[in-house]
Amino acid sequence: QVQLVESGGGLVQAGGSLRLSCAASGRTFSSYAMGWFRQAPGKEREFVAAIRWSDSNTKYQDSVKGRFTISRDNAKNTGYLQMNSLKPEDTAVYYCAAGGGLVGPYPYWGQGTQVTVSS
């Protein structure tokens, strides 16, 4: 079992930056991939980025490439999503998840953190 806790969300103006954190506990994170997903009001949850813990291989949604960076700190068992050049359309609840590979499945989820980007 893996428990995930996100933090770092908030309100930021367009063009600004935020860094989300995902702290993992329980089973070792090193055997999983970590993904970030988001869900905007009235929309389906969508994939944002993922990182494979073993070799740091990454995958991004096209709309965030060049603006978002996913990373991990093995010693802290924590993953991060650095979000730069934020746009109002990035507004959503962001969730981290742990799973078997970059494309999932993702059986473990955090509670989510709100990111709001004002224009």
mmCIF file of N, CA, C and O in Angstrom, residues 37-41 45 90-95 111-115:
data_model
loop_
_atom_site.group_PDB
_atom_site.id
_atom_site.type_symbol
_atom_site.label_atom_id
_atom_site.label_comp_id
_atom_site.label_asym_id
_atom_site.label_seq_id
_atom_site.Cartn_x
_atom_site.Cartn_y
_atom_site.Cartn_z
ATOM 1 N N PHE A 37 -1.933 14.157 -12.475
ATOM 2 C CA PHE A 37 -3.151 14.302 -13.251
ATOM 3 C C PHE A 37 -3.854 15.565 -12.792
ATOM 4 O O PHE A 37 -3.555 16.091 -11.712
ATOM 5 N N ARG A 38 -4.795 16.059 -13.574
ATOM 6 C CA ARG A 38 -5.561 17.227 -13.163
ATOM 7 C C ARG A 38 -6.998 17.104 -13.648
ATOM 8 O O ARG A 38 -7.276 16.440 -14.645
ATOM 9 N N GLN A 39 -7.871 17.766 -12.913
ATOM 10 C CA GLN A 39 -9.285 17.776 -13.281
ATOM 11 C C GLN A 39 -9.829 19.179 -13.090
ATOM 12 O O GLN A 39 -9.852 19.690 -11.959
ATOM 13 N N ALA A 40 -10.242 19.783 -14.182
ATOM 14 C CA ALA A 40 -10.856 21.100 -14.150
ATOM 15 C C ALA A 40 -12.361 20.940 -13.977
ATOM 16 O O ALA A 40 -12.924 19.885 -14.298
ATOM 17 N N PRO A 41 -13.048 21.974 -13.475
ATOM 18 C CA PRO A 41 -14.492 21.887 -13.267
ATOM 19 C C PRO A 41 -15.216 21.515 -14.554
ATOM 20 O O PRO A 41 -14.973 22.114 -15.607
ATOM 21 N N ARG A 45 -10.824 13.987 -15.744
ATOM 22 C CA ARG A 45 -9.449 14.014 -15.253
ATOM 23 C C ARG A 45 -8.519 13.657 -16.404
ATOM 24 O O ARG A 45 -8.799 12.736 -17.176
ATOM 25 N N ASP A 90 -4.665 26.119 -17.020
ATOM 26 C CA ASP A 90 -4.036 25.139 -16.139
ATOM 27 C C ASP A 90 -4.790 25.016 -14.810
ATOM 28 O O ASP A 90 -4.450 24.155 -13.989
ATOM 29 N N THR A 91 -5.776 25.871 -14.602
ATOM 30 C CA THR A 91 -6.559 25.816 -13.372
ATOM 31 C C THR A 91 -7.266 24.474 -13.245
ATOM 32 O O THR A 91 -7.977 24.043 -14.151
ATOM 33 N N ALA A 92 -7.044 23.798 -12.114
ATOM 34 C CA ALA A 92 -7.620 22.468 -11.895
ATOM 35 C C ALA A 92 -7.218 21.977 -10.511
ATOM 36 O O ALA A 92 -6.371 22.588 -9.840
ATOM 37 N N VAL A 93 -7.825 20.884 -10.101
ATOM 38 C CA VAL A 93 -7.313 20.132 -8.961
ATOM 39 C C VAL A 93 -6.274 19.154 -9.503
ATOM 40 O O VAL A 93 -6.549 18.419 -10.447
ATOM 41 N N TYR A 94 -5.099 19.201 -8.906
ATOM 42 C CA TYR A 94 -3.996 18.350 -9.351
ATOM 43 C C TYR A 94 -3.831 17.188 -8.378
ATOM 44 O O TYR A 94 -3.799 17.385 -7.156
ATOM 45 N N TYR A 95 -3.713 15.992 -8.944
ATOM 46 C CA TYR A 95 -3.577 14.774 -8.165
ATOM 47 C C TYR A 95 -2.267 14.085 -8.509
ATOM 48 O O TYR A 95 -1.894 14.021 -9.685
ATOM 49 N N GLN A 111 -5.090 13.074 -2.398
ATOM 50 C CA GLN A 111 -6.383 13.731 -2.210
ATOM 51 C C GLN A 111 -6.563 14.929 -3.138
ATOM 52 O O GLN A 111 -7.673 15.437 -3.281
ATOM 53 N N GLY A 112 -5.488 15.394 -3.745
ATOM 54 C CA GLY A 112 -5.579 16.516 -4.673
ATOM 55 C C GLY A 112 -5.232 17.841 -4.033
ATOM 56 O O GLY A 112 -5.398 18.035 -2.829
ATOM 57 N N THR A 113 -4.740 18.762 -4.854
ATOM 58 C CA THR A 113 -4.443 20.125 -4.407
ATOM 59 C C THR A 113 -4.901 21.088 -5.497
ATOM 60 O O THR A 113 -4.695 20.844 -6.691
ATOM 61 N N GLN A 114 -5.541 22.171 -5.074
ATOM 62 C CA GLN A 114 -6.131 23.116 -6.028
ATOM 63 C C GLN A 114 -5.071 24.072 -6.554
ATOM 64 O O GLN A 114 -4.309 24.669 -5.783
ATOM 65 N N VAL A 115 -5.054 24.230 -7.870
ATOM 66 C CA VAL A 115 -4.226 25.235 -8.525
ATOM 67 C C VAL A 115 -5.159 26.164 -9.292
ATOM 68 O O VAL A 115 -5.958 25.702 -10.118
#
